[in-house]
mmCIF file of C-alpha atoms in Angstrom:
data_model
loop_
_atom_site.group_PDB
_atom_site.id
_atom_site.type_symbol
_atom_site.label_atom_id
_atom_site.label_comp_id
_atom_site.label_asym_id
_atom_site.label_seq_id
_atom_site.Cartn_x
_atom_site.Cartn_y
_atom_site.Cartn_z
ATOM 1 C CA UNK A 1 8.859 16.470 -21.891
ATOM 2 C CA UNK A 2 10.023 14.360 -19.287
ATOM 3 C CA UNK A 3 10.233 15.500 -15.825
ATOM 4 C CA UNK A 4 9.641 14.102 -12.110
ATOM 5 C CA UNK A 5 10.171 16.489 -10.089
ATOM 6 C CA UNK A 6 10.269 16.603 -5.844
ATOM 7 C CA UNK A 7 8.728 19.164 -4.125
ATOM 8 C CA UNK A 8 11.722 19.355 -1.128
ATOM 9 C CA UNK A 9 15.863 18.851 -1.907
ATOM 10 C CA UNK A 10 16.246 18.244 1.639
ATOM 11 C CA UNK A 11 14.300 16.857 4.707
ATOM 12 C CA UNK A 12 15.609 16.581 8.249
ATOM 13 C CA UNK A 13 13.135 14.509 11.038
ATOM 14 C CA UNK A 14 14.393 13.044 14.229
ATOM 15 C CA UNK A 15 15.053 9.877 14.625
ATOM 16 C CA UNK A 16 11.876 7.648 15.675
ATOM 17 C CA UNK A 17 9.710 10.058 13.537
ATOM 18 C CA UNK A 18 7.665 9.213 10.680
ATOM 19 C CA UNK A 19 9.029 11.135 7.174
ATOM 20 C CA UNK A 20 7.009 12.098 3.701
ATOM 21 C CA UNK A 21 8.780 12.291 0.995
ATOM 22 C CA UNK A 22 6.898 13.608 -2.267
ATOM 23 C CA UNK A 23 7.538 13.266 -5.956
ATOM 24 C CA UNK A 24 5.295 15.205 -8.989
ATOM 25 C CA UNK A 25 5.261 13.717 -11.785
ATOM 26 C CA UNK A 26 4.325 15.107 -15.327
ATOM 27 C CA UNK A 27 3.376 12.048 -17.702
ATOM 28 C CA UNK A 28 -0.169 11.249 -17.147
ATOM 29 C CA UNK A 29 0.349 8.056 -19.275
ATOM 30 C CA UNK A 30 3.068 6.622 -16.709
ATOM 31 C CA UNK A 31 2.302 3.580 -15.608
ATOM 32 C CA UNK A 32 4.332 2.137 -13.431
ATOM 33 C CA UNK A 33 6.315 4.446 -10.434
ATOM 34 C CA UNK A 34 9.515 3.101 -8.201
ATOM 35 C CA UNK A 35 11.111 4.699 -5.084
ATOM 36 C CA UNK A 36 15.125 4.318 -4.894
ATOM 37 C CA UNK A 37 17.283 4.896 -2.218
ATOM 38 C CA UNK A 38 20.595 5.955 -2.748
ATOM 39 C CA UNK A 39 23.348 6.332 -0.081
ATOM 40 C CA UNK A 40 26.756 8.038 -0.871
ATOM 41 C CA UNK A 41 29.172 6.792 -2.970
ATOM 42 C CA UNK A 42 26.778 4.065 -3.722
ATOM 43 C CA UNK A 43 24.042 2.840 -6.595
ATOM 44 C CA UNK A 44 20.561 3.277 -5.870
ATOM 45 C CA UNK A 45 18.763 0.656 -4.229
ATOM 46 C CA UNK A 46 15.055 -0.574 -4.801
ATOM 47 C CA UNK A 47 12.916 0.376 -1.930
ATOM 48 C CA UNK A 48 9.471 -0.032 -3.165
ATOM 49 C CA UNK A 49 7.562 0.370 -6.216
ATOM 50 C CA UNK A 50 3.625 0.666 -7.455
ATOM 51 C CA UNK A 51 1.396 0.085 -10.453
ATOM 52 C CA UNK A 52 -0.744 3.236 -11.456
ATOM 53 C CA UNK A 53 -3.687 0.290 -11.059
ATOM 54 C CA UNK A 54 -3.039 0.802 -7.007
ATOM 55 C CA UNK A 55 -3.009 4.042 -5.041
ATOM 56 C CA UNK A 56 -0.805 2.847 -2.292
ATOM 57 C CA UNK A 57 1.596 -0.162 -1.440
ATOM 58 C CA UNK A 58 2.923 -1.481 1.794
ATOM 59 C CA UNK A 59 6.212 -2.537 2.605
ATOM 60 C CA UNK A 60 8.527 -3.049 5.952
ATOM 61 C CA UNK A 61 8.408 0.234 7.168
ATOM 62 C CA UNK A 62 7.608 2.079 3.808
ATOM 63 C CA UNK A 63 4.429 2.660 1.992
ATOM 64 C CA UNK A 64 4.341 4.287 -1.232
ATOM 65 C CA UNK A 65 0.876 6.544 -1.956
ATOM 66 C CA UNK A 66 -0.373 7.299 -5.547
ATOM 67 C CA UNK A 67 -2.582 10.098 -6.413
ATOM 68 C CA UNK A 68 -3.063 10.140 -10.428
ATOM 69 C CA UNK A 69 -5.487 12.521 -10.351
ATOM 70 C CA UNK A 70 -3.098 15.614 -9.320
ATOM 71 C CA UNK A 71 0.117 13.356 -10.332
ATOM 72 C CA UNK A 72 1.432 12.847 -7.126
ATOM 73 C CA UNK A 73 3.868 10.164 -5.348
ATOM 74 C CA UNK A 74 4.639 10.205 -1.921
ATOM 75 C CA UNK A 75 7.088 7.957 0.431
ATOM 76 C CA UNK A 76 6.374 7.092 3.819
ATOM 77 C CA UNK A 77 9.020 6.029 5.983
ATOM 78 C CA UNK A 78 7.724 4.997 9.617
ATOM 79 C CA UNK A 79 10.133 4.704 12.446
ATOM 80 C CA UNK A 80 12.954 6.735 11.071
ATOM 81 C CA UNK A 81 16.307 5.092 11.692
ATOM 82 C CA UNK A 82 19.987 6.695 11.434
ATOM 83 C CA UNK A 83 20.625 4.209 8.146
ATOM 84 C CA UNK A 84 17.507 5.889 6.621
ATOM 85 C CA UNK A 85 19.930 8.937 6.165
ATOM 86 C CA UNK A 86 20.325 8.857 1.986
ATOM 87 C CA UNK A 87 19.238 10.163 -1.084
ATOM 88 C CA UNK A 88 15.531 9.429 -2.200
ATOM 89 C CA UNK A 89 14.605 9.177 -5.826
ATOM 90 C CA UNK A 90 10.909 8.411 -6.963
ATOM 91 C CA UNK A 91 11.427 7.331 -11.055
ATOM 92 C CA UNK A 92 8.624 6.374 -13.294
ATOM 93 C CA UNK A 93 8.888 3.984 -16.314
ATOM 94 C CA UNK A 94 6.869 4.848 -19.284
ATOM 95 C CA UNK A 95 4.224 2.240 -20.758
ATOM 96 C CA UNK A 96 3.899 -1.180 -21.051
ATOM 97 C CA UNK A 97 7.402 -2.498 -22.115
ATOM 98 C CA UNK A 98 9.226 0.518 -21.864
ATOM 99 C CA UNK A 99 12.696 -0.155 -19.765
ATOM 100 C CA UNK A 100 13.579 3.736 -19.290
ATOM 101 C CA UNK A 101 13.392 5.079 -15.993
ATOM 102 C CA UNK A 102 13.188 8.953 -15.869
ATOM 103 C CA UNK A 103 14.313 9.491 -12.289
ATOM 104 C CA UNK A 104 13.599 12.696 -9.884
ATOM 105 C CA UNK A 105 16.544 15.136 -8.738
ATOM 106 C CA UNK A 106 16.258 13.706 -5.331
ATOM 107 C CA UNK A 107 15.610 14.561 -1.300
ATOM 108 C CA UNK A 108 18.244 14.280 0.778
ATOM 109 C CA UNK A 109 16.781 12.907 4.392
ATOM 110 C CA UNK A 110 18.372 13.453 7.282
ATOM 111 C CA UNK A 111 17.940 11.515 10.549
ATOM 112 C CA UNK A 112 18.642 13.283 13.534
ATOM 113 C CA UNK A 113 19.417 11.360 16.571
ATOM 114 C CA UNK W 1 25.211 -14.338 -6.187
ATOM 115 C CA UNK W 2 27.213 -11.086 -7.124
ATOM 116 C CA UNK W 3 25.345 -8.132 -7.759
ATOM 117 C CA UNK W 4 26.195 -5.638 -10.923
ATOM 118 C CA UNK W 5 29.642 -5.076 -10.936
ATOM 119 C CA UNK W 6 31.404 -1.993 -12.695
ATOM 120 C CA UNK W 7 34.937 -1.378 -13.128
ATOM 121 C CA UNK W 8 36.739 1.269 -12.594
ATOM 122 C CA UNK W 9 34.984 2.521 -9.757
ATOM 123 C CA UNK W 10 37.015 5.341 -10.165
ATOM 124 C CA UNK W 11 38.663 6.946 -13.211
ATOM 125 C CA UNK W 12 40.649 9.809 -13.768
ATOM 126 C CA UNK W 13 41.541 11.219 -17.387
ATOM 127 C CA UNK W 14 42.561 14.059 -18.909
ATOM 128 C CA UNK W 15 40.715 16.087 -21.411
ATOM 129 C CA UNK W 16 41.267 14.608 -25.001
ATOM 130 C CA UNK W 17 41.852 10.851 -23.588
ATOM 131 C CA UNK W 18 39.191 7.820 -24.158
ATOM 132 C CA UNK W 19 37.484 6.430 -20.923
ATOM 133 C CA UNK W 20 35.868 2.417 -21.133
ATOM 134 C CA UNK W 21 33.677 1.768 -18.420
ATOM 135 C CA UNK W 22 32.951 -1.292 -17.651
ATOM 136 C CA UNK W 23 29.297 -3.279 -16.306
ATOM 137 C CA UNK W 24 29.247 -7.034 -15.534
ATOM 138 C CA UNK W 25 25.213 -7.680 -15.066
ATOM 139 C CA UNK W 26 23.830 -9.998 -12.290
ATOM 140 C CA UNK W 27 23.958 -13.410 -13.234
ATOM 141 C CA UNK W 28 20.939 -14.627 -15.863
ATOM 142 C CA UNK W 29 20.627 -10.766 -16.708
ATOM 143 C CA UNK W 30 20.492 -9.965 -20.485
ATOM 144 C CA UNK W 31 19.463 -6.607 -20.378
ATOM 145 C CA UNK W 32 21.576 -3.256 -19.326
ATOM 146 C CA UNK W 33 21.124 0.138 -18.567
ATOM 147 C CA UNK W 34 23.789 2.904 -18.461
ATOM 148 C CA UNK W 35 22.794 5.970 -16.953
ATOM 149 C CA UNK W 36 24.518 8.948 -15.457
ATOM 150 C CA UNK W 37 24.713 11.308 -12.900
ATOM 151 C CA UNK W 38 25.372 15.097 -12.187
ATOM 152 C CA UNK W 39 26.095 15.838 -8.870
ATOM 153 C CA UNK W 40 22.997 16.737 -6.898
ATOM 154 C CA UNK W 41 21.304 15.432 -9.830
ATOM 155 C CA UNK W 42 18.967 12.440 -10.357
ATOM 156 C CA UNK W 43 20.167 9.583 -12.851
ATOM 157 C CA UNK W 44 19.709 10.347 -16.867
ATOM 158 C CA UNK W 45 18.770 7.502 -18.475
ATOM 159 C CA UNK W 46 21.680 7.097 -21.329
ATOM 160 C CA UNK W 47 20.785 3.709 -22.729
ATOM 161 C CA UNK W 48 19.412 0.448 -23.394
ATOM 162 C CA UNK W 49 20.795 -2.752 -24.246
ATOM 163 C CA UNK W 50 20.121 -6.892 -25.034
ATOM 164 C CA UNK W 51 22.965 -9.103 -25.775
ATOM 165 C CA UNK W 52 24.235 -7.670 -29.131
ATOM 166 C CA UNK W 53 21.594 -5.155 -29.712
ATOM 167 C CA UNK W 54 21.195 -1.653 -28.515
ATOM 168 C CA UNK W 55 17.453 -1.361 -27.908
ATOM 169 C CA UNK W 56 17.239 2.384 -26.683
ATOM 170 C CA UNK W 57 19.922 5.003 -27.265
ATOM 171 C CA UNK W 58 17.850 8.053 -26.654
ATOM 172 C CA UNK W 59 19.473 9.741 -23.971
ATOM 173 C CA UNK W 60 23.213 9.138 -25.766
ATOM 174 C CA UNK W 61 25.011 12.463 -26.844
ATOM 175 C CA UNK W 62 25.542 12.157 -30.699
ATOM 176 C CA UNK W 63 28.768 12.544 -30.344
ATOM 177 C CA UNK W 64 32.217 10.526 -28.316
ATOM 178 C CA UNK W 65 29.460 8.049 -26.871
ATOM 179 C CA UNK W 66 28.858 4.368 -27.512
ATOM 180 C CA UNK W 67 28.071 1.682 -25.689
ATOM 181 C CA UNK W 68 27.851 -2.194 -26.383
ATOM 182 C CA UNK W 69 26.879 -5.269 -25.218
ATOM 183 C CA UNK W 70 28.681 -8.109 -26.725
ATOM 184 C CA UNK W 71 27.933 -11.900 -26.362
ATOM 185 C CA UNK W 72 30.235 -12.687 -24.452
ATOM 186 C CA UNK W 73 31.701 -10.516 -21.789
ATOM 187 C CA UNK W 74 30.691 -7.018 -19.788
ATOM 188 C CA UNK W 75 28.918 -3.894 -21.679
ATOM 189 C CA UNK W 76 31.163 -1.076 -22.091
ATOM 190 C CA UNK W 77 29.932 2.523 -22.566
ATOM 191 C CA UNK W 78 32.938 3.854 -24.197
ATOM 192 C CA UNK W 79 33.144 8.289 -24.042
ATOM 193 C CA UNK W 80 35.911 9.264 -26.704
ATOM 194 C CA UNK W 81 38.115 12.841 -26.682
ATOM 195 C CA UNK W 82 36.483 13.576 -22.933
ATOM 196 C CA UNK W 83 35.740 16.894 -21.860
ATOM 197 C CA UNK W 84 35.370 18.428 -18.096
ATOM 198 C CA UNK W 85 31.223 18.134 -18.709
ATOM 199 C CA UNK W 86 31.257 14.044 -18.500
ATOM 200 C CA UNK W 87 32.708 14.149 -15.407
ATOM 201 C CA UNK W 88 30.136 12.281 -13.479
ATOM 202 C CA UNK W 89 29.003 9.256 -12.082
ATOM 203 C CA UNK W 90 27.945 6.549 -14.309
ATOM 204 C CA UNK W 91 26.070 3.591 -13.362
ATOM 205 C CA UNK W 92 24.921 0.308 -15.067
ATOM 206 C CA UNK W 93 21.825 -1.557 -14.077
ATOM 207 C CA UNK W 94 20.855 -4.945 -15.130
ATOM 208 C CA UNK W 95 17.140 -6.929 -15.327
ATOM 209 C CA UNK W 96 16.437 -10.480 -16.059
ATOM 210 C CA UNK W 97 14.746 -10.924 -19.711
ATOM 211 C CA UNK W 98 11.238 -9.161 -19.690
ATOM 212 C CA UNK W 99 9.173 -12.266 -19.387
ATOM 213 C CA UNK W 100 6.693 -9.066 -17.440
ATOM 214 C CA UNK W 101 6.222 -6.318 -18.550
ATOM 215 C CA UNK W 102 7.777 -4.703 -15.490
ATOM 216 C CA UNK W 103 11.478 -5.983 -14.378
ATOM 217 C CA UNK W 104 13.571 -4.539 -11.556
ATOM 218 C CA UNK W 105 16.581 -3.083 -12.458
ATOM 219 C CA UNK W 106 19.725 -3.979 -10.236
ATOM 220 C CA UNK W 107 21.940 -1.129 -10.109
ATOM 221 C CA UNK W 108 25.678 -1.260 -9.463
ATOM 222 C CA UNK W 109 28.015 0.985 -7.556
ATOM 223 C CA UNK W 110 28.766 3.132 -10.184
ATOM 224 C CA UNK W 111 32.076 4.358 -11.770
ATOM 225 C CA UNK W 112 32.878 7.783 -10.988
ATOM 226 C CA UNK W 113 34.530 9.671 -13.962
ATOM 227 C CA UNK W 114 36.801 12.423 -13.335
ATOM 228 C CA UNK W 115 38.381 14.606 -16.188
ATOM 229 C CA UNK W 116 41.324 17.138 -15.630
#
């Protein structure tokens, strides 16, 4: 069926910290893997995505890790900051074409100053 | 260049009443996505759209739901007869046409659907 799950619901670091977030997902075929970042009362936001050709991506501040061979995504946020406080979502999008994203139930981070 | 728009971003009805949500895409966007969300919850994808054409429906309930796409003007996802379930928050995305394989999806602030 489909399912990505997280491992945590909720993650508090301080703020200057590094922060993992993780993400299982259950469709070996899955090809293609985004991370979103949703803050309240808003639509998620794009914060990095990766091809299942790559087992990790940098971005500014962020680097996504891929491990297909126990089906696990991870989210690296360096340098915490107090707008890094929101709701992470990895999603995957199934095969080559496909436009459905089958998101994650989320982790909540939390920045402490 | 505006970003996905929705309208209502809020809307209250009572059970038995029809609620039309509206989704504007980005500009040069011809594809749309409606998806909703629980609270606590991760987006459900609820379906897919081109100008005209509904491409994916899979994650529509059977039942009260449609959604279009027309040629000229926003998509509406249309829930007839609500009940307290759809109470949620329902957001549209938007992608340019899939020249890639792989397109971003632009999401917009959602419109969150209360029912009394």
């Amino acid at each position: 069926g489909e399912s990505v799950g997280l491992h945590l619901p909720t993650l508090s670091v301080q703020e200057g910290d590094n922060s993992i977030i993780n993400c299982a997902y259950s469709n070996s075929a899955s090809d293609y893997f985004i991370w979103y970042k949703q803050e309240s009362g808003k639509g998620p936001q794009f914060i990095i995505d990766i091809r299942s050709n790559m087992d990790k991506r940098q971005g500014q501040r962020v680097t996504v890790l891929l491990n297909k061979t126990v089906k696990h995504l991870s989210l690296q946020i360096a340098a915490t900051q107090p707008g890094d406080s929101a709701v992470y979502f990895c999603a995957e999008l199934w095969g080559e074409g496909a436009q459905k994203l089958v998101f994650g139930q989320g982790t909540r981070l939390t920045i402490n100053p | 260049n505006a970003g996905v728009m929705q309208n209502p971003r809020h809307l209250v009805r009572r059970r038995g009443q029809e609620a039309r949500l509206r989704c504007s895409p980005m500009k040069g966007h011809s594809h749309v996505y409606w998806y909703r969300q629980l609270p606590e919850e991760g987006l459900k994808f609820m379906v897919y759209l081109q100008k005209e054409n509904i491409i994916d429906e899979s994650g529509m309930p059977k039942e009260r739901f449609s959604a279009e796409f027309p040629k000229e003007g926003p998509s509406i996802l249309r829930i007839q007869q609500v009940v307290r379930g759809d109470s949620a928050a329902y957001f549209c995305a938007s992608s340019p046409s899939a020249i890639f394989s792989y397109n971003e999806q632009f999401f917009g602030p959602g419109t969150r659907l209360t029912v009394l």
